Short mmCIF file of C-alpha atoms in Angstrom, two decimals:
data_model
loop_
_atom_site.label_atom_id
_atom_site.label_comp_id
_atom_site.label_asym_id
_atom_site.label_seq_id
_atom_site.Cartn_x
_atom_site.Cartn_y
_atom_site.Cartn_z
CA MET D 1 -15.71 7.98 -10.74
CA PHE D 2 -19.42 7.55 -11.62
CA VAL D 3 -18.72 4.13 -13.66
CA GLU D 4 -16.96 2.72 -10.84
CA LEU D 5 -19.89 3.66 -8.49
CA ILE D 6 -22.19 1.93 -10.79
CA ALA D 7 -19.97 -0.94 -11.24
CA THR D 8 -19.77 -1.32 -7.39
CA ILE D 9 -23.57 -1.23 -7.15
CA VAL D 10 -24.05 -3.70 -9.86
CA ALA D 11 -21.49 -6.10 -8.09
CA GLY D 12 -23.43 -5.88 -4.76
CA ILE D 13 -26.72 -6.64 -6.71
CA ALA D 14 -25.15 -9.57 -8.68
CA ALA D 15 -23.78 -11.16 -5.41
CA ALA D 16 -27.01 -10.76 -3.50
CA GLY D 17 -28.93 -12.15 -6.48
CA LEU D 18 -26.60 -15.18 -6.81
CA VAL D 19 -26.88 -15.96 -3.14
CA MET D 20 -30.87 -15.63 -3.34
CA LEU D 21 -30.70 -18.09 -6.34
CA ILE D 22 -28.69 -20.65 -4.54
CA ASN D 23 -30.73 -20.35 -1.63
CA ARG D 24 -33.93 -20.88 -3.59
CA SER D 25 -32.45 -23.91 -5.22
CA LEU D 26 -31.43 -25.33 -1.81
CA GLY D 27 -35.17 -24.80 -0.63
CA GLY D 28 -34.40 -21.80 1.65
CA ARG D 29 -31.88 -23.38 3.94
CA MET D 30 -29.42 -20.63 3.78
CA PRO D 31 -29.54 -17.79 6.37
CA LYS D 32 -31.43 -14.79 5.48
CA TRP D 33 -28.50 -12.50 6.37
CA LEU D 34 -26.11 -14.03 3.86
CA ALA D 35 -27.41 -12.18 0.92
CA PRO D 36 -26.84 -8.58 2.17
CA VAL D 37 -23.57 -9.69 3.70
CA MET D 38 -22.29 -11.30 0.34
CA ALA D 39 -23.68 -7.93 -1.43
CA GLY D 40 -21.26 -6.08 0.87
CA VAL D 41 -18.34 -8.35 0.53
CA ALA D 42 -18.75 -7.99 -3.42
CA MET D 43 -18.97 -4.24 -3.22
CA LEU D 44 -15.89 -4.06 -1.01
CA ALA D 45 -14.06 -6.18 -3.31
CA THR D 46 -14.93 -4.21 -6.27
CA THR D 47 -13.76 -1.06 -4.74
CA ILE D 48 -10.54 -2.61 -3.61
CA SER D 49 -9.96 -4.12 -7.18
CA SER D 50 -10.73 -0.63 -8.50
CA GLU D 51 -8.18 1.00 -6.32
CA TYR D 52 -5.40 -1.41 -7.03
CA GLY D 53 -6.10 -1.62 -10.82
CA TRP D 54 -6.03 2.16 -11.32
CA TYR D 55 -2.34 2.76 -11.67
CA GLU D 56 -2.03 -0.09 -14.26
CA ARG D 57 -5.15 0.88 -16.26
CA THR D 58 -3.74 4.41 -16.41
CA ARG D 59 -0.24 3.36 -17.12
CA GLU D 60 -1.09 1.16 -20.03
CA THR D 61 -3.17 4.17 -21.70
CA LEU D 62 -0.20 6.64 -21.57
CA PRO D 63 0.67 7.90 -25.07
CA GLU D 64 4.11 7.20 -26.48
CA GLY D 65 6.98 9.01 -24.99
CA LEU D 66 5.32 9.43 -21.51
CA VAL D 67 7.65 7.55 -19.16
CA VAL D 68 6.57 6.96 -15.43
CA ALA D 69 9.49 8.51 -13.19
CA GLN D 70 7.92 8.22 -9.82
CA THR D 71 5.08 6.57 -8.03
CA VAL D 72 3.59 7.24 -4.66
CA GLU D 73 2.02 4.31 -2.68
CA ASN D 74 -0.57 4.76 -0.11
CA ARG D 75 -1.08 3.01 3.30
CA SER D 76 -4.05 3.91 5.47
CA PHE D 77 -5.05 2.72 8.86
CA TYR D 78 -8.71 2.37 7.69
CA ARG D 79 -7.56 0.06 4.96
CA PRO D 80 -5.45 -2.33 6.94
CA TRP D 81 -4.63 -4.56 3.99
CA THR D 82 -2.52 -1.48 2.40
CA PHE D 83 0.24 -2.26 5.15
CA ALA D 84 0.68 -5.57 3.74
CA LEU D 85 0.17 -4.51 -0.10
CA PRO D 86 0.20 -0.65 -0.63
CA TYR D 87 -1.49 0.64 -3.85
CA VAL D 88 -0.17 3.35 -6.02
CA GLU D 89 -2.26 6.59 -5.43
CA ARG D 90 -0.29 9.04 -7.76
CA PHE D 91 2.73 9.07 -10.04
CA VAL D 92 4.65 11.51 -12.19
CA ALA D 93 5.24 10.82 -15.64
CA ILE D 94 7.96 12.82 -17.77
CA ASP D 95 7.25 13.43 -21.33
CA THR D 96 10.57 12.29 -23.06
CA LEU D 97 9.44 13.47 -26.59
CA SER D 98 9.37 17.31 -24.94
CA ILE D 99 12.81 17.42 -23.57
CA LYS D 100 14.61 20.46 -24.83
CA THR D 101 18.37 21.47 -24.42
CA HIS D 102 20.17 24.65 -25.34
CA ASP D 103 23.57 25.20 -26.61
CA ALA D 104 24.50 27.87 -24.15
CA GLN D 105 23.39 25.54 -21.22
CA PRO D 106 24.70 22.06 -22.23
CA GLY D 107 24.10 20.42 -18.69
CA MET D 108 20.37 21.55 -18.52
CA LYS D 109 17.23 19.84 -19.97
CA LEU D 110 13.76 21.24 -19.92
CA ALA D 111 10.95 18.65 -20.02
CA ASP D 112 7.19 18.63 -19.18
CA ALA D 113 6.12 16.67 -16.19
CA TYR D 114 2.63 15.22 -15.86
CA TYR D 115 1.25 14.57 -12.36
CA PHE D 116 -1.49 11.99 -12.10
CA GLY D 117 -3.56 11.31 -9.04
CA ARG D 118 -6.33 8.76 -8.33
CA TRP D 119 -9.14 11.33 -7.77
CA SER D 120 -7.63 14.39 -8.97
CA THR D 121 -7.30 15.84 -12.68
CA VAL D 122 -3.81 15.58 -14.69
CA ASN D 123 -1.49 18.50 -13.91
CA LYS D 124 1.24 19.56 -16.38
CA LEU D 125 4.41 21.30 -15.24
CA PRO D 126 7.50 22.20 -17.04
CA VAL D 127 10.62 21.19 -15.16
CA LEU D 128 14.16 22.55 -15.78
CA THR D 129 16.92 19.93 -14.77
CA ASP D 130 20.53 20.66 -14.16
CA CYS D 131 21.99 17.51 -14.92
CA THR D 132 25.57 18.44 -13.90
CA GLU D 133 24.61 19.71 -10.37
CA THR D 134 21.65 17.27 -9.63
CA ARG D 135 19.25 19.73 -9.14
CA ARG D 136 15.74 20.55 -10.61
CA ALA D 137 13.10 23.55 -10.61
CA ALA D 138 9.70 23.99 -11.54
CA LEU D 139 9.00 26.62 -14.05
CA ILE D 140 6.41 28.95 -12.86
CA ASP D 141 5.23 32.44 -14.16
CA ALA D 142 7.76 34.50 -12.22
CA VAL D 143 10.78 32.75 -14.13
CA THR D 144 12.26 34.66 -16.78
CA PHE D 145 15.29 33.74 -19.26
CA GLU D 146 17.61 36.56 -20.13
CA ASP D 147 19.82 36.91 -23.41
CA SER D 148 22.93 36.35 -21.58
CA GLY D 149 21.92 32.46 -20.66
CA THR D 150 20.83 33.39 -16.98
CA ILE D 151 17.54 32.42 -15.42
CA ASP D 152 15.98 34.83 -12.99
CA GLY D 153 13.29 33.92 -10.55
CA ILE D 154 14.01 30.21 -10.43
CA GLN D 155 13.89 28.30 -7.09
CA TRP D 156 16.30 25.25 -7.40
CA VAL D 157 15.71 21.98 -5.49
CA GLN D 158 18.68 20.23 -4.62
CA VAL D 159 17.96 16.50 -4.79
CA PRO D 160 20.01 13.28 -4.46
CA GLU D 161 21.49 11.57 -7.52
CA SER D 162 18.87 8.86 -7.36
CA ASP D 163 16.06 11.26 -7.84
CA PRO D 164 13.90 9.48 -10.32
CA MET D 165 12.78 12.82 -12.29
CA VAL D 166 16.31 13.78 -12.54
CA SER D 167 17.48 10.62 -13.63
CA THR D 168 14.54 10.00 -16.18
CA ILE D 169 15.06 13.42 -17.65
CA CYS D 170 18.93 13.51 -17.66
CA GLY D 171 19.08 9.81 -18.91
CA VAL D 172 17.21 10.61 -22.07
CA GLY D 173 19.11 11.85 -25.13
#
């Protein structure tokens, strides 16, 4: 975040300096208000570029085995351009190398899901997926596994067959 702030400030200073240099070479014929206006435009363009580029930059740096399962786009009234072209604000990636199965429960798979957000830390959450009944559950501290193969304390979420997390986890292996 700090680096982006510095980049935005540098872009504003560079744009204002360029306008002032052009104005000087033209003998001062340009209006005086143009330098601060161009600085503001450059700062706004840098901020917008940073917002739209975050997802691609982050996705390109994901380690091997981490597959993006779902993205969430943002549209805001105070950013009217996002209604025409929304940007990805957060996404969920599944660690396909961490997927585990158990012989007693062949239709279930356990995987690590990573939740990425634009201005938040990455959160890791183990997700149990029932591929036969198209449902999933987040594994929290209250969940216990019994020797008989049953799971206590789990709260299943019934999802449609097109659910991106279930299809990503169940489609592997």
